[in-house]
């Protein structure tokens, strides 16, 4: 068994969505989670104090963004 990690985009080219906040909002709504009216603003804000250079996992970011709006 082998495992490959593509850390710098050298093995896989991925098209990123133009509006990730909208995609996340649709997924939240499909799970009956109330999406705040200013979701695009909340999604774009920094909510998790991560070390320099670290990435915040999407579930943690979304959870903190929702929490910041009382959801």
Coordinates of C-alpha atoms in Angstrom, one line a residue:
X1 CA 0.0 0.0 0.0
X2 CA 1.3 3.5 -0.9
X3 CA 0.1 6.9 0.1
X4 CA 0.9 10.1 -1.8
X5 CA 0.5 13.6 -0.5
X6 CA 0.2 16.5 -3.0
X7 CA 1.2 19.5 -0.9
X8 CA 2.1 22.0 -3.5
X9 CA -0.1 21.3 -6.4
X10 CA 2.6 19.4 -8.3
X11 CA 0.6 16.2 -8.9
X12 CA -3.0 17.4 -9.2
X13 CA -4.6 20.5 -10.7
X14 CA -7.8 21.4 -9.0
X15 CA -10.3 24.1 -10.1
X16 CA -11.4 26.0 -7.1
X17 CA -14.9 27.5 -6.9
X18 CA -15.3 31.2 -7.6
X19 CA -17.6 31.6 -4.6
X20 CA -16.8 29.0 -1.9
X21 CA -19.1 30.8 0.6
X22 CA -22.1 30.2 -1.6
X23 CA -21.3 26.5 -2.0
X24 CA -20.9 26.2 1.8
X25 CA -24.2 28.1 2.3
X26 CA -26.0 25.6 0.0
X27 CA -24.6 22.7 1.9
X28 CA -25.6 24.2 5.2
X29 CA -29.1 24.8 4.0
X30 CA -29.3 21.2 2.8
X31 CA -28.6 20.2 6.3
X32 CA -31.3 22.5 7.8
X33 CA -28.7 24.9 9.2
X34 CA -29.8 28.6 9.2
X35 CA -27.4 30.6 7.0
X36 CA -27.0 34.2 8.3
X37 CA -28.1 37.0 6.0
X38 CA -24.5 38.3 5.9
X39 CA -23.0 34.9 5.4
X40 CA -20.5 36.1 2.7
X41 CA -19.2 38.7 5.2
X42 CA -19.0 36.1 8.0
X43 CA -17.3 33.5 5.8
X44 CA -14.7 36.1 4.7
X45 CA -13.8 37.1 8.3
X46 CA -11.0 35.6 10.4
X47 CA -12.6 33.7 13.3
X48 CA -9.9 31.3 14.4
X49 CA -6.5 32.4 15.7
X50 CA -4.2 30.1 13.9
X51 CA -0.4 30.2 14.0
X52 CA 1.3 32.1 11.1
X53 CA 1.3 29.9 8.0
X54 CA -1.3 27.4 9.3
X55 CA -4.5 26.7 7.6
X56 CA -7.8 26.4 9.5
X57 CA -9.8 23.4 8.5
X58 CA -13.1 24.3 6.7
X59 CA -15.3 22.7 9.4
X60 CA -13.6 24.8 12.1
X61 CA -13.8 28.0 10.1
X62 CA -17.5 27.4 9.2
X63 CA -18.4 26.5 12.8
X64 CA -16.7 29.7 14.1
X65 CA -18.3 31.9 11.4
X66 CA -21.7 30.5 12.3
X67 CA -21.0 31.0 16.0
X68 CA -20.0 34.6 15.3
X69 CA -23.6 35.2 14.0
X70 CA -25.3 33.3 16.8
X71 CA -26.0 30.2 14.8

